[in-house]
Amino acid sequence: MKAFLKKFCMALGIGLCLSGILYGHFFEEKQEKTASPQTVREENRKNPEESTEAEHSDSRTSPKQKTPEKEASAEESPGKESLEEEPPEEKISGEEASLEQAPVVLAFAGDVLFSEQYLAAYDQNGISAIADAEMLSEMQEADLFLLNEEFPFSLRGEAMEDKQYTFRADPKYIKIFQELGTDIVTIANNHSLDFGQDAFCDTLDTIRQTDIACIGGGYNIAEASAPAIRTIRGQTFAVFGATRVSPSYEWYATGSQPGLFQTYDPAKLNAAITEAKQTCDYAIVFVHWGIEHNEFPEEYQRQLAKGYIDAGADLVVGCHPHILQGFEYYSGVPIVYSLGNYLFGNRSGETLLLKASFSEGASPEIQLIPCQRTNGILARIRQPAGLYQHLTDISFGIGISDEGILTP
């Protein structure tokens, strides 16, 4: 019996000893697996490449930006960084949505003719000889900039007989239009065929070699009567050019003859406006009409404008008198009877750059940028109160704010 107890005790001692050894080994392994953060950071300082972003979050700023809501959450739970953030794509989409809502700005200038003196100054000093930086910015930054080109681009042809004034320019000077930021030119006027059909076709070809659109004239009536169509920030514009001033019926485009789109009879233009409004948001008419140097529009101008608007036009802008005429609203639509000379030969009288801002579903807001040539360079008029008062006096029931905003 004693021998048995002796053997049993020896076996029990050996077992307890083995258990202690195993338990000690297990306890050491657990300590290694549950080491303190301090131990981890000490090990990471020995092996910096193995350091994680979370382990360094207490000593540097996370590259992710927090929204205000997430900053409040982080303050409520110190040491806990939110993993949520607004996706970059959503921020970009928001900016794009803001751009989509911005008004589309169209800028209009009146009659343009480059004299030899003008071109010589440009050859010497570049575009800064034409307009100062502020006016260049107004033209270049508009979504569309439109002007009346009162001459052909050509070195060919013979001047029309019995015509008092005939104009033309070397085609190389189309670059002036490009540097001004021009997007659309109307050639529907009483000087486009001063040097005949060949010079007129040179004009069409010169403009087509650029990204500038040409309205009011073409190789046939289909081209001449077609609008320039442009879509900007989801809004589509159809812009027509037409003339009611020309020295000869031979200047009008036909099915086979190059020439101009005339509006002595407005039926074709009115029908084209109505058709364009079926697919476009806005229709605009840039028209050559009136009596030179007469401040007041002829009655036919007023009747034509109202007819364009009844057909669906959203803005009517006129040229030809070489001086400014007044404004009128008809059915909520603005009519600009004459923008006068903009850059015309050596003349330096007061003129306007007209800005029309289109917001979806609303009539355009009209703003006047008063300007004149100073030492040969187009510059803004700083004190336009007198000009605004004169324009108000020759208009039909409109007002002009200090900022040049037209109000019915």
Coordinates of C-alpha atoms in Angstrom, one line a residue:
M1 CA 0.0 0.0 0.0
K2 CA 2.8 2.4 0.9
A3 CA 4.6 1.4 -2.3
F4 CA 1.4 2.3 -4.3
L5 CA 0.9 5.7 -2.6
K6 CA 4.5 6.5 -3.2
K7 CA 4.2 5.8 -6.9
F8 CA 0.9 7.7 -7.1
C9 CA 2.5 10.8 -5.5
M10 CA 5.4 10.7 -7.8
A11 CA 3.1 10.5 -10.8
L12 CA 1.0 13.4 -9.5
G13 CA 4.1 15.6 -8.9
I14 CA 5.4 14.9 -12.4
G15 CA 1.9 15.8 -13.8
L16 CA 1.7 19.1 -11.8
C17 CA 5.2 20.0 -12.9
L18 CA 4.4 19.4 -16.6
S19 CA 1.1 21.4 -16.2
G20 CA 3.1 24.3 -14.8
I21 CA 5.5 24.3 -17.6
L22 CA 2.7 24.2 -20.2
Y23 CA 0.8 26.9 -18.5
G24 CA 3.8 29.1 -18.3
H25 CA 4.5 28.7 -22.0
F26 CA 0.8 29.5 -22.8
F27 CA 0.9 32.6 -20.6
E28 CA 4.1 33.9 -22.4
E29 CA 2.4 33.4 -25.8
K30 CA -0.7 35.3 -24.7
Q31 CA 1.4 38.2 -23.4
E32 CA 3.1 38.4 -26.8
K33 CA -0.2 38.4 -28.7
T34 CA -1.7 41.1 -26.4
A35 CA 1.2 43.5 -26.2
S36 CA 0.4 47.1 -25.2
P37 CA 0.2 49.9 -27.8
Q38 CA 3.4 51.3 -26.4
T39 CA 5.2 48.0 -27.2
V40 CA 3.8 48.1 -30.7
R41 CA 5.0 51.6 -31.3
E42 CA 8.4 50.7 -29.9
E43 CA 8.6 47.7 -32.3
N44 CA 7.4 50.0 -35.2
R45 CA 10.2 52.4 -34.4
K46 CA 12.5 49.5 -34.9
N47 CA 10.7 48.6 -38.2
P48 CA 9.1 51.8 -39.5
E49 CA 8.1 50.2 -42.9
E50 CA 5.6 48.0 -41.0
S51 CA 3.9 51.0 -39.3
T52 CA 0.2 51.4 -40.2
E53 CA -1.8 54.7 -40.7
A54 CA -3.9 54.0 -37.7
E55 CA -0.8 53.7 -35.5
H56 CA 0.4 57.1 -36.6
S57 CA -2.9 58.9 -36.4
D58 CA -1.9 60.5 -33.1
S59 CA 1.1 62.3 -34.6
R60 CA -0.1 63.5 -38.2
T61 CA -3.2 64.7 -39.9
S62 CA -5.2 62.2 -41.9
P63 CA -5.3 62.9 -45.6
K64 CA -9.1 62.6 -45.7
Q65 CA -11.0 65.8 -45.0
K66 CA -13.8 65.8 -42.4
T67 CA -17.2 67.4 -43.0
P68 CA -18.5 69.6 -40.2
E69 CA -20.9 66.8 -39.1
K70 CA -18.0 64.4 -38.9
E71 CA -15.8 66.9 -37.0
A72 CA -18.6 67.1 -34.3
S73 CA -18.7 63.3 -34.1
A74 CA -14.9 63.1 -33.7
E75 CA -15.0 65.7 -30.9
E76 CA -17.7 63.6 -29.1
S77 CA -15.5 60.5 -29.4
P78 CA -11.9 61.6 -28.9
G79 CA -9.4 59.3 -30.7
K80 CA -12.0 57.8 -32.9
E81 CA -11.7 59.0 -36.6
S82 CA -14.7 58.6 -38.8
L83 CA -14.1 56.6 -41.9
E84 CA -16.9 58.3 -43.9
E85 CA -16.4 61.3 -46.2
E86 CA -18.2 62.9 -49.1
P87 CA -17.0 61.2 -52.3
P88 CA -14.9 63.5 -54.6
E89 CA -17.3 62.7 -57.5
E90 CA -20.2 64.3 -55.6
K91 CA -18.2 67.5 -55.0
I92 CA -17.4 67.7 -58.7
S93 CA -21.0 67.1 -59.6
G94 CA -22.1 69.9 -57.4
E95 CA -19.7 72.3 -59.2
E96 CA -21.0 71.1 -62.5
A97 CA -24.5 71.6 -61.4
S98 CA -23.7 75.2 -60.4
L99 CA -22.2 75.8 -63.8
E100 CA -25.3 74.4 -65.4
Q101 CA -27.4 77.0 -63.5
A102 CA -25.2 79.9 -64.5
P103 CA -26.8 82.3 -67.1
V104 CA -25.6 82.0 -70.6
V105 CA -24.1 85.4 -71.7
L106 CA -24.3 86.6 -75.3
A107 CA -22.4 89.8 -76.2
F108 CA -23.4 91.8 -79.2
A109 CA -21.4 94.5 -81.0
G110 CA -22.6 96.8 -83.8
D111 CA -20.9 97.8 -87.1
V112 CA -17.3 96.8 -87.6
L113 CA -15.0 98.1 -90.3
F114 CA -11.2 98.1 -90.2
S115 CA -9.6 101.2 -91.7
E116 CA -6.1 101.2 -93.1
Q117 CA -5.0 103.3 -90.0
Y118 CA -6.6 100.7 -87.7
L119 CA -4.8 97.8 -89.4
A120 CA -1.5 99.6 -89.4
A121 CA -1.8 100.1 -85.6
Y122 CA -2.7 96.4 -85.2
D123 CA 0.3 95.4 -87.3
Q124 CA 2.6 97.3 -85.0
N125 CA 1.0 96.6 -81.6
G126 CA -1.3 93.7 -82.0
I127 CA -4.8 93.3 -80.5
S128 CA -4.0 95.9 -77.8
A129 CA -4.2 98.5 -80.5
I130 CA -7.9 97.6 -81.0
A131 CA -9.3 97.4 -77.5
D132 CA -8.0 97.7 -73.9
A133 CA -7.7 94.7 -71.6
E134 CA -11.1 95.3 -69.9
M135 CA -13.1 95.4 -73.2
L136 CA -11.2 92.5 -74.5
S137 CA -12.1 90.5 -71.4
E138 CA -15.8 91.4 -71.9
M139 CA -15.7 90.1 -75.5
Q140 CA -13.6 87.1 -74.9
E141 CA -15.3 85.8 -71.8
A142 CA -18.9 86.0 -73.1
D143 CA -20.3 82.6 -74.0
L144 CA -21.0 83.9 -77.5
F145 CA -19.7 87.1 -79.0
L146 CA -21.5 88.4 -82.1
L147 CA -20.8 91.4 -84.4
N148 CA -21.8 92.9 -87.7
E149 CA -19.0 92.5 -90.3
E150 CA -19.6 95.5 -92.6
F151 CA -17.1 94.5 -95.4
P152 CA -15.9 91.5 -97.4
F153 CA -12.7 89.7 -96.7
S154 CA -11.1 89.7 -100.2
L155 CA -8.5 91.2 -102.5
R156 CA -10.5 90.4 -105.6
G157 CA -13.3 92.1 -107.6
E158 CA -14.2 95.6 -108.7
A159 CA -15.9 98.2 -106.6
M160 CA -19.6 98.5 -107.3
E161 CA -20.3 101.4 -109.6
D162 CA -22.3 104.4 -108.4
K163 CA -21.9 103.4 -104.8
Q164 CA -20.5 106.1 -102.5
Y165 CA -18.7 103.9 -100.0
T166 CA -17.2 100.5 -100.8
F167 CA -15.2 98.5 -98.2
R168 CA -13.1 95.4 -98.1
A169 CA -10.1 93.9 -96.1
D170 CA -7.3 91.5 -96.6
P171 CA -8.5 88.0 -95.5
K172 CA -5.4 87.6 -93.3
Y173 CA -7.1 90.1 -90.8
I174 CA -9.7 87.5 -89.9
K175 CA -7.3 86.9 -87.1
I176 CA -8.5 90.1 -85.5
F177 CA -11.9 88.6 -85.1
Q178 CA -10.4 85.5 -83.6
E179 CA -8.4 87.5 -81.1
L180 CA -11.4 89.5 -80.1
G181 CA -13.1 86.3 -79.2
T182 CA -15.7 86.4 -82.0
D183 CA -18.0 83.5 -82.3
I184 CA -20.7 84.6 -84.9
V185 CA -20.6 87.3 -87.5
T186 CA -23.6 88.5 -89.6
I187 CA -22.8 89.5 -93.2
A188 CA -26.4 90.5 -94.0
N189 CA -25.7 94.2 -94.7
N190 CA -25.3 96.7 -97.4
H191 CA -21.5 96.3 -97.9
S192 CA -20.9 92.5 -98.1
L193 CA -21.0 92.6 -102.0
D194 CA -19.3 95.9 -102.5
F195 CA -16.7 94.1 -104.7
G196 CA -19.0 91.6 -106.3
Q197 CA -19.8 87.9 -106.1
D198 CA -16.1 86.7 -106.1
A199 CA -15.2 88.9 -103.1
F200 CA -18.4 87.8 -101.4
C201 CA -17.5 84.1 -101.8
D202 CA -13.9 84.8 -100.6
T203 CA -15.6 86.1 -97.4
L204 CA -17.6 82.9 -97.0
D205 CA -14.5 80.8 -97.5
T206 CA -12.3 82.9 -95.2
I207 CA -14.8 82.7 -92.3
R208 CA -15.3 78.9 -92.9
Q209 CA -11.5 78.4 -92.3
T210 CA -12.1 79.4 -88.7
D211 CA -14.4 78.3 -86.0
I212 CA -16.5 81.5 -86.4
A213 CA -20.1 81.0 -87.7
C214 CA -21.4 83.1 -90.5
I215 CA -25.1 84.1 -90.6
G216 CA -27.2 86.2 -93.1
G217 CA -25.4 85.1 -96.2
G218 CA -24.3 82.0 -98.1
Y219 CA -23.8 80.2 -101.4
N220 CA -27.5 79.9 -101.8
I221 CA -30.7 80.8 -100.0
A222 CA -30.7 77.7 -97.8
E223 CA -27.3 78.6 -96.4
A224 CA -28.1 82.3 -96.1
S225 CA -31.3 81.8 -94.2
A226 CA -30.0 79.1 -91.9
P227 CA -29.4 80.1 -88.3
A228 CA -26.2 79.5 -86.4
I229 CA -27.2 76.9 -83.7
R230 CA -25.2 76.7 -80.5
T231 CA -25.9 74.7 -77.3
I232 CA -24.3 76.1 -74.1
R233 CA -24.9 74.6 -70.6
G234 CA -28.0 72.8 -71.8
Q235 CA -29.6 75.8 -73.5
T236 CA -29.8 75.9 -77.4
F237 CA -29.7 79.1 -79.3
A238 CA -30.7 79.7 -83.0
V239 CA -29.3 83.0 -84.3
F240 CA -30.5 84.5 -87.6
G241 CA -29.0 87.2 -89.7
A242 CA -31.0 89.2 -92.2
T243 CA -31.0 92.6 -93.9
R244 CA -33.6 95.1 -95.0
V245 CA -30.9 97.4 -96.5
S246 CA -29.2 96.5 -99.8
P247 CA -28.4 98.5 -103.0
S248 CA -29.6 95.9 -105.4
Y249 CA -32.0 92.9 -105.6
E250 CA -29.1 91.1 -107.2
W251 CA -27.5 90.9 -103.8
Y252 CA -30.1 88.4 -102.5
A253 CA -29.4 84.7 -102.3
T254 CA -31.5 82.4 -104.4
G255 CA -31.6 78.6 -104.9
S256 CA -28.4 78.8 -107.1
Q257 CA -27.0 82.3 -106.5
P258 CA -24.7 83.3 -103.5
G259 CA -26.0 86.3 -101.6
L260 CA -27.8 87.7 -98.6
F261 CA -31.0 86.8 -96.6
Q262 CA -33.4 89.7 -97.0
T263 CA -36.2 90.6 -94.7
Y264 CA -38.1 93.2 -96.8
D265 CA -40.7 90.5 -96.9
P266 CA -40.4 89.0 -93.4
A267 CA -42.5 85.9 -94.2
K268 CA -39.5 83.5 -94.7
L269 CA -37.7 84.7 -91.7
N270 CA -40.8 84.5 -89.5
A271 CA -41.4 81.0 -90.7
A272 CA -37.8 80.0 -90.0
I273 CA -38.0 81.5 -86.4
T274 CA -41.1 79.5 -85.7
E275 CA -39.5 76.3 -87.0
A276 CA -36.3 76.9 -85.0
K277 CA -38.3 77.2 -81.8
Q278 CA -39.6 73.7 -82.2
T279 CA -36.1 72.4 -81.4
C280 CA -34.2 75.3 -79.8
D281 CA -34.8 77.1 -76.5
Y282 CA -34.1 80.6 -77.9
A283 CA -34.3 82.3 -81.3
I284 CA -32.4 85.6 -81.8
V285 CA -32.6 87.9 -84.8
F286 CA -29.6 90.1 -85.7
V287 CA -31.0 92.5 -88.3
H288 CA -29.7 95.3 -90.6
W289 CA -32.3 98.0 -90.9
G290 CA -33.2 101.7 -90.4
I291 CA -32.0 105.1 -91.7
E292 CA -28.4 106.1 -91.2
H293 CA -27.8 108.8 -88.5
N294 CA -31.4 108.7 -87.4
E295 CA -31.8 108.3 -83.6
F296 CA -35.3 107.0 -83.8
P297 CA -36.4 103.7 -85.5
E298 CA -38.6 103.8 -88.5
E299 CA -42.2 102.5 -88.0
Y300 CA -41.3 99.5 -90.2
Q301 CA -38.5 98.5 -87.8
R302 CA -41.0 98.4 -85.0
Q303 CA -43.5 96.4 -87.0
L304 CA -40.8 93.9 -88.2
A305 CA -39.5 93.4 -84.7
K306 CA -43.0 92.7 -83.3
G307 CA -43.5 90.2 -86.1
Y308 CA -40.3 88.4 -85.3
I309 CA -41.4 88.2 -81.7
D310 CA -44.9 87.0 -82.5
A311 CA -43.1 84.2 -84.6
G312 CA -41.1 83.2 -81.5
A313 CA -38.0 85.4 -81.3
D314 CA -36.6 86.0 -77.8
L315 CA -34.4 88.9 -78.6
V316 CA -34.1 91.3 -81.6
V317 CA -30.8 93.3 -82.1
G318 CA -30.4 95.8 -84.9
C319 CA -27.6 97.6 -86.8
H320 CA -27.0 100.0 -89.7
P321 CA -27.9 103.6 -88.6
H322 CA -24.2 104.0 -87.4
I323 CA -25.5 105.7 -84.2
L324 CA -27.3 104.4 -81.2
Q325 CA -31.1 104.1 -81.2
G326 CA -33.4 103.3 -78.3
F327 CA -34.9 100.2 -76.8
E328 CA -38.4 98.7 -76.5
Y329 CA -40.1 95.7 -74.9
Y330 CA -42.8 93.9 -76.7
S331 CA -44.6 90.9 -75.0
G332 CA -41.7 90.9 -72.5
V333 CA -39.1 90.5 -75.2
P334 CA -36.3 93.2 -75.6
I335 CA -35.8 95.0 -78.9
V336 CA -32.5 96.8 -79.5
Y337 CA -33.0 99.1 -82.5
S338 CA -29.4 100.0 -83.3
L339 CA -26.1 99.3 -81.6
G340 CA -24.4 101.9 -83.8
N341 CA -20.7 101.8 -84.7
Y342 CA -18.5 99.6 -82.6
L343 CA -15.2 99.5 -84.4
F344 CA -16.0 101.4 -87.6
G345 CA -13.2 103.1 -89.5
N346 CA -11.8 106.1 -87.5
R347 CA -15.1 107.1 -85.9
S348 CA -14.9 107.5 -82.1
G349 CA -18.4 108.3 -80.9
E350 CA -20.1 106.7 -77.9
T351 CA -21.2 103.1 -78.4
L352 CA -22.2 100.0 -76.6
L353 CA -21.3 96.4 -76.1
L354 CA -24.6 94.7 -75.3
K355 CA -24.8 91.7 -72.9
A356 CA -27.8 89.5 -72.9
S357 CA -27.9 86.9 -70.0
F358 CA -30.2 84.0 -70.5
S359 CA -31.5 81.9 -67.6
E360 CA -33.6 78.9 -68.3
G361 CA -37.3 79.8 -68.6
A362 CA -36.8 83.6 -68.3
S363 CA -36.5 86.5 -70.7
P364 CA -32.9 87.7 -71.1
E365 CA -31.5 90.3 -68.8
I366 CA -30.0 93.1 -70.9
Q367 CA -26.9 95.0 -69.6
L368 CA -25.2 97.9 -71.5
I369 CA -21.4 98.2 -71.5
P370 CA -20.8 101.8 -72.6
C371 CA -17.6 102.4 -74.5
Q372 CA -15.8 104.6 -77.0
R373 CA -12.5 104.8 -78.7
T374 CA -9.9 106.7 -76.7
N375 CA -6.7 107.4 -78.6
G376 CA -7.8 104.9 -81.1
I377 CA -8.4 102.1 -78.6
L378 CA -11.8 100.9 -77.5
A379 CA -12.3 101.5 -73.7
R380 CA -15.1 101.6 -71.3
I381 CA -16.9 104.9 -70.5
R382 CA -16.5 105.5 -66.7
Q383 CA -19.3 108.1 -66.3
P384 CA -22.2 107.0 -68.5
A385 CA -25.0 108.7 -66.7
G386 CA -25.5 111.2 -69.5
L387 CA -25.5 108.5 -72.2
Y388 CA -28.0 106.4 -70.2
Q389 CA -30.3 109.4 -69.9
H390 CA -30.2 110.1 -73.6
L391 CA -30.9 106.4 -74.4
T392 CA -33.8 106.5 -72.0
D393 CA -35.2 109.6 -73.7
I394 CA -35.1 108.0 -77.2
S395 CA -36.5 104.7 -76.1
F396 CA -40.1 103.4 -75.5
G397 CA -40.9 103.1 -71.9
I398 CA -37.7 101.7 -70.5
G399 CA -35.3 102.5 -67.7
I400 CA -31.5 102.0 -67.3
S401 CA -30.0 101.4 -63.9
D402 CA -26.6 102.8 -62.8
E403 CA -25.1 99.4 -63.6
G404 CA -26.5 99.6 -67.2
I405 CA -29.3 97.0 -66.6
L406 CA -32.3 97.6 -68.9
T407 CA -35.7 97.5 -67.3
P408 CA -39.2 97.7 -69.0

